[in-house]
Amino acid sequence: MALMDHFPSNIGSLGNPGTNWPDRVEEPDYDALSGFAHLGRGWVDGLLDRIAPEVWGPDARWLETYCHANFTLAMRQDLLHVDPQMRFALWRVGSLATADGRPIYGYFVRNAGITPPPYFLVGFITLDDGILRYQVPGAVCELIRVDSPPVSPAHFVPPFPSLLPSTMWQHVLETRRERIAARLPKLPDYSLRYLITGAVGAAYRARSRAVPGLRRDGSYQWFLPIHITSAGPNDAPDFIAPVTIADDGQGHVIRTLLEPHMAYPLARAADADDGRIRTWRTRA
C-alpha cells in the first residue's frame, strides 16, 4: 500500500498554511508537512542545530521553505519510510546532512489521538549504523534496524522555455513600482521598460544562468537572474524574473520581478547546494 493511501485525500490542505512564504501574495497555500504531522514550536531551530552550517535567512525561514517543498515531493514520490506497525515514519530531509556528511532524517511518531494530523514530529536524527532508537513515554527504548532508509526526492524540472517569455510589462510596473524604483530610481516608465525588457532578453539568452525553483505545492518554475546595475553573473542580480506558463497554456510569461532574496529559498529547495545562487541572498 502506498503511503498516501493511509491518509485523507486532502492531507495537503490540513494544518496551518504557514506564514513565511516569500512574496506570499504570489505563492500558493499548500502545506503537506503540517498536514502530515504536528510540528511544534522551534522545530526549524532543531533542524538548524543538526545540519552543516549554511545561511538560511532571517529566523531560518528559508530552511522552513526548503523543508515544506521537499516534504511535498517526498510524499508524492512515496519516499517516506513508514514502520510496518505504523509506529513511526522517517523522511530524508532533501539533501541536508551534518557537518561530517551524515544524512539527516525527520523522525515522526504516530499520533494516537483521533484528530489529525496522523503523526508528531519528534525531531531530526541520523541513522548511525542504520539503527533507530524508538521510544514512547513510559516505555523502554527499542533499537530498530532500518535496512532501507528513505532517500532524497528526485527533481523532474520541466524543460527550459524554447521561446523568449513575454513580459507582462504593464502588470509588472503597476504592482512592483516601488520595488523597481528602489533599484532604478528616477527613471521614466519608457526607460524602465526598455532596460528591463533588454535585461530579460539577455538573461534568457544566457540560459545556463537560469535556475529552477521548487514551490511549496511541489511544482517548478524557472528563475532568470536580471542584471542591470551589476556587471555580470558573479554579482548579485538586481531582480529575479519567475517564468510561468501563460494562462492559455501557450508559451511562457513573466508576471512579476522578485527581489533576489525572495526567490532564493525556492531555488535552494530545488538544488543540492547554494553554489549557483549564493549572491541572491546578499540583500535579504
PDB file of C-alpha atoms in Angstrom:
ATOM      1  CA  MET A   1       0.000   0.000   0.000  1.00  0.00           C
ATOM      2  CA  ALA A   2       1.306   3.443  -0.908  1.00  0.00           C
ATOM      3  CA  LEU A   3       1.939   5.930   1.881  1.00  0.00           C
ATOM      4  CA  MET A   4      -0.777   8.301   0.678  1.00  0.00           C
ATOM      5  CA  ASP A   5      -3.360   5.514   0.990  1.00  0.00           C
ATOM      6  CA  HIS A   6      -3.057   5.747   4.778  1.00  0.00           C
ATOM      7  CA  PHE A   7      -4.210   9.361   4.925  1.00  0.00           C
ATOM      8  CA  PRO A   8      -7.077  11.627   3.807  1.00  0.00           C
ATOM      9  CA  SER A   9      -7.050  12.782   0.201  1.00  0.00           C
ATOM     10  CA  ASN A  10      -6.905  16.416   1.332  1.00  0.00           C
ATOM     11  CA  ILE A  11      -3.855  15.977   3.528  1.00  0.00           C
ATOM     12  CA  GLY A  12      -2.082  18.773   1.691  1.00  0.00           C
ATOM     13  CA  SER A  13      -4.686  21.252   2.901  1.00  0.00           C
ATOM     14  CA  LEU A  14      -4.624  20.238   6.571  1.00  0.00           C
ATOM     15  CA  GLY A  15      -2.766  22.163   9.230  1.00  0.00           C
ATOM     16  CA  ASN A  16      -1.579  25.744   9.238  1.00  0.00           C
ATOM     17  CA  PRO A  17      -0.923  27.336   5.827  1.00  0.00           C
ATOM     18  CA  GLY A  18       2.333  28.879   7.069  1.00  0.00           C
ATOM     19  CA  THR A  19       3.425  32.495   7.108  1.00  0.00           C
ATOM     20  CA  ASN A  20       6.992  32.527   5.846  1.00  0.00           C
ATOM     21  CA  TRP A  21       6.417  32.032   2.129  1.00  0.00           C
ATOM     22  CA  PRO A  22       8.424  34.629   0.163  1.00  0.00           C
ATOM     23  CA  ASP A  23       6.348  37.286  -1.601  1.00  0.00           C
ATOM     24  CA  ARG A  24       3.399  35.438  -0.154  1.00  0.00           C
ATOM     25  CA  VAL A  25       0.740  37.069  -2.316  1.00  0.00           C
ATOM     26  CA  GLU A  26       2.301  35.410  -5.366  1.00  0.00           C
ATOM     27  CA  GLU A  27       2.675  31.897  -3.936  1.00  0.00           C
ATOM     28  CA  PRO A  28       0.140  29.133  -3.260  1.00  0.00           C
ATOM     29  CA  ASP A  29      -1.012  27.994   0.168  1.00  0.00           C
ATOM     30  CA  TYR A  30      -0.042  24.350   0.408  1.00  0.00           C
ATOM     31  CA  ASP A  31       1.260  22.632   3.486  1.00  0.00           C
ATOM     32  CA  ALA A  32       1.637  18.865   3.173  1.00  0.00           C
ATOM     33  CA  LEU A  33       4.137  18.756   6.055  1.00  0.00           C
ATOM     34  CA  SER A  34       1.774  20.364   8.575  1.00  0.00           C
ATOM     35  CA  GLY A  35      -0.970  18.123   7.236  1.00  0.00           C
ATOM     36  CA  PHE A  36       1.170  15.079   7.994  1.00  0.00           C
ATOM     37  CA  ALA A  37       2.468  15.947  11.460  1.00  0.00           C
ATOM     38  CA  HIS A  38       2.215  18.260  14.431  1.00  0.00           C
ATOM     39  CA  LEU A  39       5.444  20.245  14.129  1.00  0.00           C
ATOM     40  CA  GLY A  40       5.705  22.004  17.471  1.00  0.00           C
ATOM     41  CA  ARG A  41       7.479  25.222  18.312  1.00  0.00           C
ATOM     42  CA  GLY A  42      11.132  25.542  17.387  1.00  0.00           C
ATOM     43  CA  TRP A  43      11.199  22.611  15.011  1.00  0.00           C
ATOM     44  CA  VAL A  44      13.202  24.565  12.415  1.00  0.00           C
ATOM     45  CA  ASP A  45      15.768  25.546  15.051  1.00  0.00           C
ATOM     46  CA  GLY A  46      16.118  21.892  15.968  1.00  0.00           C
ATOM     47  CA  LEU A  47      16.999  21.087  12.361  1.00  0.00           C
ATOM     48  CA  LEU A  48      19.343  24.064  12.110  1.00  0.00           C
ATOM     49  CA  ASP A  49      21.327  22.707  15.048  1.00  0.00           C
ATOM     50  CA  ARG A  50      21.904  19.389  13.285  1.00  0.00           C
ATOM     51  CA  ILE A  51      22.889  20.346   9.759  1.00  0.00           C
ATOM     52  CA  ALA A  52      26.113  21.679   8.289  1.00  0.00           C
ATOM     53  CA  PRO A  53      26.450  25.474   8.685  1.00  0.00           C
ATOM     54  CA  GLU A  54      24.731  27.465   5.941  1.00  0.00           C
ATOM     55  CA  VAL A  55      22.966  30.817   5.671  1.00  0.00           C
ATOM     56  CA  TRP A  56      19.209  30.238   5.860  1.00  0.00           C
ATOM     57  CA  GLY A  57      17.880  33.782   6.120  1.00  0.00           C
ATOM     58  CA  PRO A  58      16.131  35.626   8.954  1.00  0.00           C
ATOM     59  CA  ASP A  59      14.858  33.185  11.592  1.00  0.00           C
ATOM     60  CA  ALA A  60      15.878  30.326   9.274  1.00  0.00           C
ATOM     61  CA  ARG A  61      12.773  30.988   7.163  1.00  0.00           C
ATOM     62  CA  TRP A  62      14.479  29.735   4.021  1.00  0.00           C
ATOM     63  CA  LEU A  63      15.148  26.430   5.729  1.00  0.00           C
ATOM     64  CA  GLU A  64      11.462  26.177   6.579  1.00  0.00           C
ATOM     65  CA  THR A  65      10.590  26.739   2.917  1.00  0.00           C
ATOM     66  CA  TYR A  66      13.138  24.092   1.916  1.00  0.00           C
ATOM     67  CA  CYS A  67      11.532  21.559   4.253  1.00  0.00           C
ATOM     68  CA  HIS A  68       7.959  22.164   3.146  1.00  0.00           C
ATOM     69  CA  ALA A  69       8.803  21.937  -0.556  1.00  0.00           C
ATOM     70  CA  ASN A  70      10.957  18.820  -0.232  1.00  0.00           C
ATOM     71  CA  PHE A  71       8.463  17.049   2.011  1.00  0.00           C
ATOM     72  CA  THR A  72       5.763  17.569  -0.614  1.00  0.00           C
ATOM     73  CA  LEU A  73       7.985  15.901  -3.217  1.00  0.00           C
ATOM     74  CA  ALA A  74       8.900  13.041  -0.906  1.00  0.00           C
ATOM     75  CA  MET A  75       5.250  12.335  -0.175  1.00  0.00           C
ATOM     76  CA  ARG A  76       4.230  12.498  -3.835  1.00  0.00           C
ATOM     77  CA  GLN A  77       7.031  10.120  -4.761  1.00  0.00           C
ATOM     78  CA  ASP A  78       6.078   7.775  -1.888  1.00  0.00           C
ATOM     79  CA  LEU A  79       9.544   8.098  -0.343  1.00  0.00           C
ATOM     80  CA  LEU A  80       8.663   8.229   3.340  1.00  0.00           C
ATOM     81  CA  HIS A  81       9.618   5.146   5.320  1.00  0.00           C
ATOM     82  CA  VAL A  82       6.630   4.008   7.380  1.00  0.00           C
ATOM     83  CA  ASP A  83       7.062   1.394  10.075  1.00  0.00           C
ATOM     84  CA  PRO A  84       5.027  -1.757   9.184  1.00  0.00           C
ATOM     85  CA  GLN A  85       3.308  -1.398  12.553  1.00  0.00           C
ATOM     86  CA  MET A  86       2.628   2.292  11.860  1.00  0.00           C
ATOM     87  CA  ARG A  87       4.507   3.352  14.999  1.00  0.00           C
ATOM     88  CA  PHE A  88       6.803   5.818  13.280  1.00  0.00           C
ATOM     89  CA  ALA A  89       7.823   7.318   9.951  1.00  0.00           C
ATOM     90  CA  LEU A  90      11.114   8.634   8.574  1.00  0.00           C
ATOM     91  CA  TRP A  91      11.724  11.320   5.962  1.00  0.00           C
ATOM     92  CA  ARG A  92      15.018  12.099   4.229  1.00  0.00           C
ATOM     93  CA  VAL A  93      15.178  15.890   4.510  1.00  0.00           C
ATOM     94  CA  GLY A  94      16.125  16.808   0.955  1.00  0.00           C
ATOM     95  CA  SER A  95      19.890  16.609   0.597  1.00  0.00           C
ATOM     96  CA  LEU A  96      20.681  18.082   4.030  1.00  0.00           C
ATOM     97  CA  ALA A  97      23.451  16.492   6.059  1.00  0.00           C
ATOM     98  CA  THR A  98      25.523  17.029   9.177  1.00  0.00           C
ATOM     99  CA  ALA A  99      28.861  18.810   9.039  1.00  0.00           C
ATOM    100  CA  ASP A 100      30.569  15.423   8.685  1.00  0.00           C
ATOM    101  CA  GLY A 101      28.280  14.332   5.846  1.00  0.00           C
ATOM    102  CA  ARG A 102      25.738  12.101   7.570  1.00  0.00           C
ATOM    103  CA  PRO A 103      22.218  12.278   6.056  1.00  0.00           C
ATOM    104  CA  ILE A 104      19.514  13.970   8.120  1.00  0.00           C
ATOM    105  CA  TYR A 105      16.102  12.375   8.628  1.00  0.00           C
ATOM    106  CA  GLY A 106      12.864  13.709  10.040  1.00  0.00           C
ATOM    107  CA  TYR A 107      11.580  11.347  12.722  1.00  0.00           C
ATOM    108  CA  PHE A 108       7.826  11.122  13.331  1.00  0.00           C
ATOM    109  CA  VAL A 109       5.826   9.019  15.794  1.00  0.00           C
ATOM    110  CA  ARG A 110       2.212   8.018  15.350  1.00  0.00           C
ATOM    111  CA  ASN A 111      -0.491  10.299  16.752  1.00  0.00           C
ATOM    112  CA  ALA A 112      -2.664   8.064  18.927  1.00  0.00           C
ATOM    113  CA  GLY A 113      -5.459  10.638  19.042  1.00  0.00           C
ATOM    114  CA  ILE A 114      -8.482  10.792  16.796  1.00  0.00           C
ATOM    115  CA  THR A 115      -7.830  14.228  15.326  1.00  0.00           C
ATOM    116  CA  PRO A 116      -5.337  14.904  12.504  1.00  0.00           C
ATOM    117  CA  PRO A 117      -2.509  15.171  11.688  1.00  0.00           C
ATOM    118  CA  PRO A 118      -1.623  11.469  11.897  1.00  0.00           C
ATOM    119  CA  TYR A 119       1.937  11.972  13.242  1.00  0.00           C
ATOM    120  CA  PHE A 120       4.052  14.089  15.574  1.00  0.00           C
ATOM    121  CA  LEU A 121       7.482  15.359  14.534  1.00  0.00           C
ATOM    122  CA  VAL A 122       9.884  14.227  17.258  1.00  0.00           C
ATOM    123  CA  GLY A 123      12.961  15.808  15.713  1.00  0.00           C
ATOM    124  CA  PHE A 124      15.804  15.274  13.277  1.00  0.00           C
ATOM    125  CA  ILE A 125      18.204  12.382  13.523  1.00  0.00           C
ATOM    126  CA  THR A 126      20.975  10.451  11.832  1.00  0.00           C
ATOM    127  CA  LEU A 127      20.708   6.699  11.427  1.00  0.00           C
ATOM    128  CA  ASP A 128      24.115   5.709  12.731  1.00  0.00           C
ATOM    129  CA  ASP A 129      24.738   2.113  11.683  1.00  0.00           C
ATOM    130  CA  GLY A 130      21.165   2.027  10.394  1.00  0.00           C
ATOM    131  CA  ILE A 131      19.733   1.912  13.927  1.00  0.00           C
ATOM    132  CA  LEU A 132      16.696   3.914  15.080  1.00  0.00           C
ATOM    133  CA  ARG A 133      16.241   4.384  18.823  1.00  0.00           C
ATOM    134  CA  TYR A 134      12.478   4.196  19.131  1.00  0.00           C
ATOM    135  CA  GLN A 135      10.838   5.163  22.387  1.00  0.00           C
ATOM    136  CA  VAL A 136       7.440   6.363  23.554  1.00  0.00           C
ATOM    137  CA  PRO A 137       6.724   7.859  27.004  1.00  0.00           C
ATOM    138  CA  GLY A 138       6.784   5.260  29.745  1.00  0.00           C
ATOM    139  CA  ALA A 139       8.406   2.599  27.568  1.00  0.00           C
ATOM    140  CA  VAL A 140      11.903   1.186  27.269  1.00  0.00           C
ATOM    141  CA  CYS A 141      13.983   2.371  24.310  1.00  0.00           C
ATOM    142  CA  GLU A 142      13.818  -0.131  21.461  1.00  0.00           C
ATOM    143  CA  LEU A 143      16.594  -0.405  18.888  1.00  0.00           C
ATOM    144  CA  ILE A 144      15.121  -0.890  15.418  1.00  0.00           C
ATOM    145  CA  ARG A 145      17.231  -1.581  12.354  1.00  0.00           C
ATOM    146  CA  VAL A 146      16.153   0.375   9.285  1.00  0.00           C
ATOM    147  CA  ASP A 147      17.514  -1.649   6.372  1.00  0.00           C
ATOM    148  CA  SER A 148      16.255   0.718   3.654  1.00  0.00           C
ATOM    149  CA  PRO A 149      16.307   4.332   4.867  1.00  0.00           C
ATOM    150  CA  PRO A 150      14.309   6.812   2.792  1.00  0.00           C
ATOM    151  CA  VAL A 151      16.119   8.634   0.005  1.00  0.00           C
ATOM    152  CA  SER A 152      16.005  12.191  -1.283  1.00  0.00           C
ATOM    153  CA  PRO A 153      13.252  13.001  -3.774  1.00  0.00           C
ATOM    154  CA  ALA A 154      14.126  13.228  -7.448  1.00  0.00           C
ATOM    155  CA  HIS A 155      13.674  16.542  -9.215  1.00  0.00           C
ATOM    156  CA  PHE A 156      11.810  16.463 -12.525  1.00  0.00           C
ATOM    157  CA  VAL A 157      12.326  20.003 -13.747  1.00  0.00           C
ATOM    158  CA  PRO A 158      10.345  20.983 -16.861  1.00  0.00           C
ATOM    159  CA  PRO A 159      12.341  21.923 -19.974  1.00  0.00           C
ATOM    160  CA  PHE A 160      13.602  25.453 -20.225  1.00  0.00           C
ATOM    161  CA  PRO A 161      11.218  27.544 -22.405  1.00  0.00           C
ATOM    162  CA  SER A 162      12.080  27.211 -26.075  1.00  0.00           C
ATOM    163  CA  LEU A 163      10.875  30.760 -26.812  1.00  0.00           C
ATOM    164  CA  LEU A 164      11.563  34.043 -25.044  1.00  0.00           C
ATOM    165  CA  PRO A 165       8.895  34.565 -22.344  1.00  0.00           C
ATOM    166  CA  SER A 166       6.601  37.523 -22.802  1.00  0.00           C
ATOM    167  CA  THR A 167       6.956  40.162 -20.090  1.00  0.00           C
ATOM    168  CA  MET A 168       3.620  41.485 -18.814  1.00  0.00           C
ATOM    169  CA  TRP A 169       5.155  44.886 -18.522  1.00  0.00           C
ATOM    170  CA  GLN A 170       2.127  46.947 -17.503  1.00  0.00           C
ATOM    171  CA  HIS A 171       1.232  44.495 -14.738  1.00  0.00           C
ATOM    172  CA  VAL A 172       4.835  44.385 -13.509  1.00  0.00           C
ATOM    173  CA  LEU A 173       5.069  48.160 -13.393  1.00  0.00           C
ATOM    174  CA  GLU A 174       1.717  48.641 -11.674  1.00  0.00           C
ATOM    175  CA  THR A 175       2.291  46.017  -8.990  1.00  0.00           C
ATOM    176  CA  ARG A 176       6.038  46.316  -8.393  1.00  0.00           C
ATOM    177  CA  ARG A 177       6.753  50.005  -8.990  1.00  0.00           C
ATOM    178  CA  GLU A 178       8.299  50.604  -5.549  1.00  0.00           C
ATOM    179  CA  ARG A 179      10.483  47.532  -5.858  1.00  0.00           C
ATOM    180  CA  ILE A 180      11.755  48.617  -9.255  1.00  0.00           C
ATOM    181  CA  ALA A 181      12.257  52.233  -8.216  1.00  0.00           C
ATOM    182  CA  ALA A 182      14.382  51.145  -5.261  1.00  0.00           C
ATOM    183  CA  ARG A 183      16.923  49.670  -7.679  1.00  0.00           C
ATOM    184  CA  LEU A 184      16.407  52.030 -10.634  1.00  0.00           C
ATOM    185  CA  PRO A 185      15.350  55.395  -9.198  1.00  0.00           C
ATOM    186  CA  LYS A 186      14.195  58.494 -11.092  1.00  0.00           C
ATOM    187  CA  LEU A 187      13.690  56.798 -14.447  1.00  0.00           C
ATOM    188  CA  PRO A 188      10.568  57.307 -16.571  1.00  0.00           C
ATOM    189  CA  ASP A 189       8.396  54.323 -17.419  1.00  0.00           C
ATOM    190  CA  TYR A 190       9.590  54.013 -21.005  1.00  0.00           C
ATOM    191  CA  SER A 191      13.238  53.868 -19.847  1.00  0.00           C
ATOM    192  CA  LEU A 192      12.420  51.225 -17.252  1.00  0.00           C
ATOM    193  CA  ARG A 193      10.599  49.183 -19.856  1.00  0.00           C
ATOM    194  CA  TYR A 194      13.498  49.188 -22.298  1.00  0.00           C
ATOM    195  CA  LEU A 195      16.072  48.467 -19.595  1.00  0.00           C
ATOM    196  CA  ILE A 196      14.195  45.579 -18.040  1.00  0.00           C
ATOM    197  CA  THR A 197      12.987  44.105 -21.327  1.00  0.00           C
ATOM    198  CA  GLY A 198      16.544  44.137 -22.636  1.00  0.00           C
ATOM    199  CA  ALA A 199      17.855  42.580 -19.436  1.00  0.00           C
ATOM    200  CA  VAL A 200      15.218  39.836 -19.610  1.00  0.00           C
ATOM    201  CA  GLY A 201      16.295  39.059 -23.169  1.00  0.00           C
ATOM    202  CA  ALA A 202      19.949  38.897 -22.143  1.00  0.00           C
ATOM    203  CA  ALA A 203      19.100  36.621 -19.223  1.00  0.00           C
ATOM    204  CA  TYR A 204      17.106  34.321 -21.485  1.00  0.00           C
ATOM    205  CA  ARG A 205      19.953  34.034 -23.981  1.00  0.00           C
ATOM    206  CA  ALA A 206      22.355  33.219 -21.121  1.00  0.00           C
ATOM    207  CA  ARG A 207      20.152  30.269 -20.210  1.00  0.00           C
ATOM    208  CA  SER A 208      22.944  28.457 -18.387  1.00  0.00           C
ATOM    209  CA  ARG A 209      22.417  31.005 -15.598  1.00  0.00           C
ATOM    210  CA  ALA A 210      18.703  30.204 -15.290  1.00  0.00           C
ATOM    211  CA  VAL A 211      17.830  28.310 -12.108  1.00  0.00           C
ATOM    212  CA  PRO A 212      14.793  26.131 -11.378  1.00  0.00           C
ATOM    213  CA  GLY A 213      12.743  26.836  -8.276  1.00  0.00           C
ATOM    214  CA  LEU A 214      10.598  24.421  -6.282  1.00  0.00           C
ATOM    215  CA  ARG A 215       7.318  25.741  -4.915  1.00  0.00           C
ATOM    216  CA  ARG A 216       5.590  24.563  -1.762  1.00  0.00           C
ATOM    217  CA  ASP A 217       2.978  22.690  -3.816  1.00  0.00           C
ATOM    218  CA  GLY A 218       5.705  20.593  -5.465  1.00  0.00           C
ATOM    219  CA  SER A 219       5.618  22.384  -8.819  1.00  0.00           C
ATOM    220  CA  TYR A 220       8.579  24.020 -10.542  1.00  0.00           C
ATOM    221  CA  GLN A 221       9.281  27.285 -12.276  1.00  0.00           C
ATOM    222  CA  TRP A 222      12.350  28.805 -13.896  1.00  0.00           C
ATOM    223  CA  PHE A 223      14.079  31.883 -12.494  1.00  0.00           C
ATOM    224  CA  LEU A 224      16.013  34.311 -14.691  1.00  0.00           C
ATOM    225  CA  PRO A 225      18.626  36.442 -12.868  1.00  0.00           C
ATOM    226  CA  ILE A 226      18.215  40.006 -14.162  1.00  0.00           C
ATOM    227  CA  HIS A 227      21.392  42.135 -14.211  1.00  0.00           C
ATOM    228  CA  ILE A 228      21.037  45.857 -14.916  1.00  0.00           C
ATOM    229  CA  THR A 229      23.224  47.807 -12.486  1.00  0.00           C
ATOM    230  CA  SER A 230      25.638  44.964 -11.817  1.00  0.00           C
ATOM    231  CA  ALA A 231      28.428  43.914 -14.121  1.00  0.00           C
ATOM    232  CA  GLY A 232      27.869  40.228 -14.594  1.00  0.00           C
ATOM    233  CA  PRO A 233      26.906  36.753 -13.395  1.00  0.00           C
ATOM    234  CA  ASN A 234      29.245  36.803 -10.390  1.00  0.00           C
ATOM    235  CA  ASP A 235      27.481  39.875  -8.989  1.00  0.00           C
ATOM    236  CA  ALA A 236      24.154  39.893  -7.197  1.00  0.00           C
ATOM    237  CA  PRO A 237      21.299  40.283  -9.687  1.00  0.00           C
ATOM    238  CA  ASP A 238      19.018  43.295  -9.428  1.00  0.00           C
ATOM    239  CA  PHE A 239      15.893  41.193  -9.800  1.00  0.00           C
ATOM    240  CA  ILE A 240      14.765  37.637 -10.381  1.00  0.00           C
ATOM    241  CA  ALA A 241      12.156  37.048 -13.078  1.00  0.00           C
ATOM    242  CA  PRO A 242       9.958  33.978 -12.432  1.00  0.00           C
ATOM    243  CA  VAL A 243       8.920  32.308 -15.663  1.00  0.00           C
ATOM    244  CA  THR A 244       5.448  30.750 -15.591  1.00  0.00           C
ATOM    245  CA  ILE A 245       3.115  29.177 -18.144  1.00  0.00           C
ATOM    246  CA  ALA A 246       0.688  31.610 -19.751  1.00  0.00           C
ATOM    247  CA  ASP A 247      -2.982  31.433 -18.710  1.00  0.00           C
ATOM    248  CA  ASP A 248      -3.965  29.975 -22.075  1.00  0.00           C
ATOM    249  CA  GLY A 249      -1.238  27.333 -21.819  1.00  0.00           C
ATOM    250  CA  GLN A 250       0.523  28.727 -24.870  1.00  0.00           C
ATOM    251  CA  GLY A 251       4.039  29.891 -24.162  1.00  0.00           C
ATOM    252  CA  HIS A 252       5.551  31.415 -21.033  1.00  0.00           C
ATOM    253  CA  VAL A 253       5.235  34.779 -19.332  1.00  0.00           C
ATOM    254  CA  ILE A 254       6.944  36.916 -16.706  1.00  0.00           C
ATOM    255  CA  ARG A 255       4.309  38.405 -14.427  1.00  0.00           C
ATOM    256  CA  THR A 256       6.481  39.942 -11.737  1.00  0.00           C
ATOM    257  CA  LEU A 257      10.007  40.779 -10.633  1.00  0.00           C
ATOM    258  CA  LEU A 258      11.231  39.448  -7.312  1.00  0.00           C
ATOM    259  CA  GLU A 259      13.987  40.743  -5.141  1.00  0.00           C
ATOM    260  CA  PRO A 260      16.729  38.087  -5.244  1.00  0.00           C
ATOM    261  CA  HIS A 261      16.309  37.045  -1.608  1.00  0.00           C
ATOM    262  CA  MET A 262      12.622  36.304  -2.274  1.00  0.00           C
ATOM    263  CA  ALA A 263      13.469  33.757  -4.958  1.00  0.00           C
ATOM    264  CA  TYR A 264      16.429  32.314  -3.070  1.00  0.00           C
ATOM    265  CA  PRO A 265      14.541  29.803  -0.869  1.00  0.00           C
ATOM    266  CA  LEU A 266      12.595  28.443  -3.826  1.00  0.00           C
ATOM    267  CA  ALA A 267      15.779  27.958  -5.844  1.00  0.00           C
ATOM    268  CA  ARG A 268      17.590  26.468  -2.842  1.00  0.00           C
ATOM    269  CA  ALA A 269      14.765  23.962  -2.356  1.00  0.00           C
ATOM    270  CA  ALA A 270      15.442  22.554  -5.825  1.00  0.00           C
ATOM    271  CA  ASP A 271      19.234  22.440  -5.618  1.00  0.00           C
ATOM    272  CA  ALA A 272      21.694  20.244  -3.766  1.00  0.00           C
ATOM    273  CA  ASP A 273      23.666  23.252  -2.523  1.00  0.00           C
ATOM    274  CA  ASP A 274      23.740  27.044  -2.719  1.00  0.00           C
ATOM    275  CA  GLY A 275      26.662  27.356  -5.120  1.00  0.00           C
ATOM    276  CA  ARG A 276      24.781  28.935  -8.045  1.00  0.00           C
ATOM    277  CA  ILE A 277      22.590  31.267  -6.013  1.00  0.00           C
ATOM    278  CA  ARG A 278      24.788  32.474  -3.170  1.00  0.00           C
ATOM    279  CA  THR A 279      24.719  36.066  -4.403  1.00  0.00           C
ATOM    280  CA  TRP A 280      20.918  36.121  -4.339  1.00  0.00           C
ATOM    281  CA  ARG A 281      20.803  36.408  -0.565  1.00  0.00           C
ATOM    282  CA  THR A 282      23.058  39.454  -0.222  1.00  0.00           C
ATOM    283  CA  ARG A 283      20.231  41.968   0.091  1.00  0.00           C
ATOM    284  CA  ALA A 284      17.969  39.911   2.355  1.00  0.00           C
TER     285      ALA A 284
END
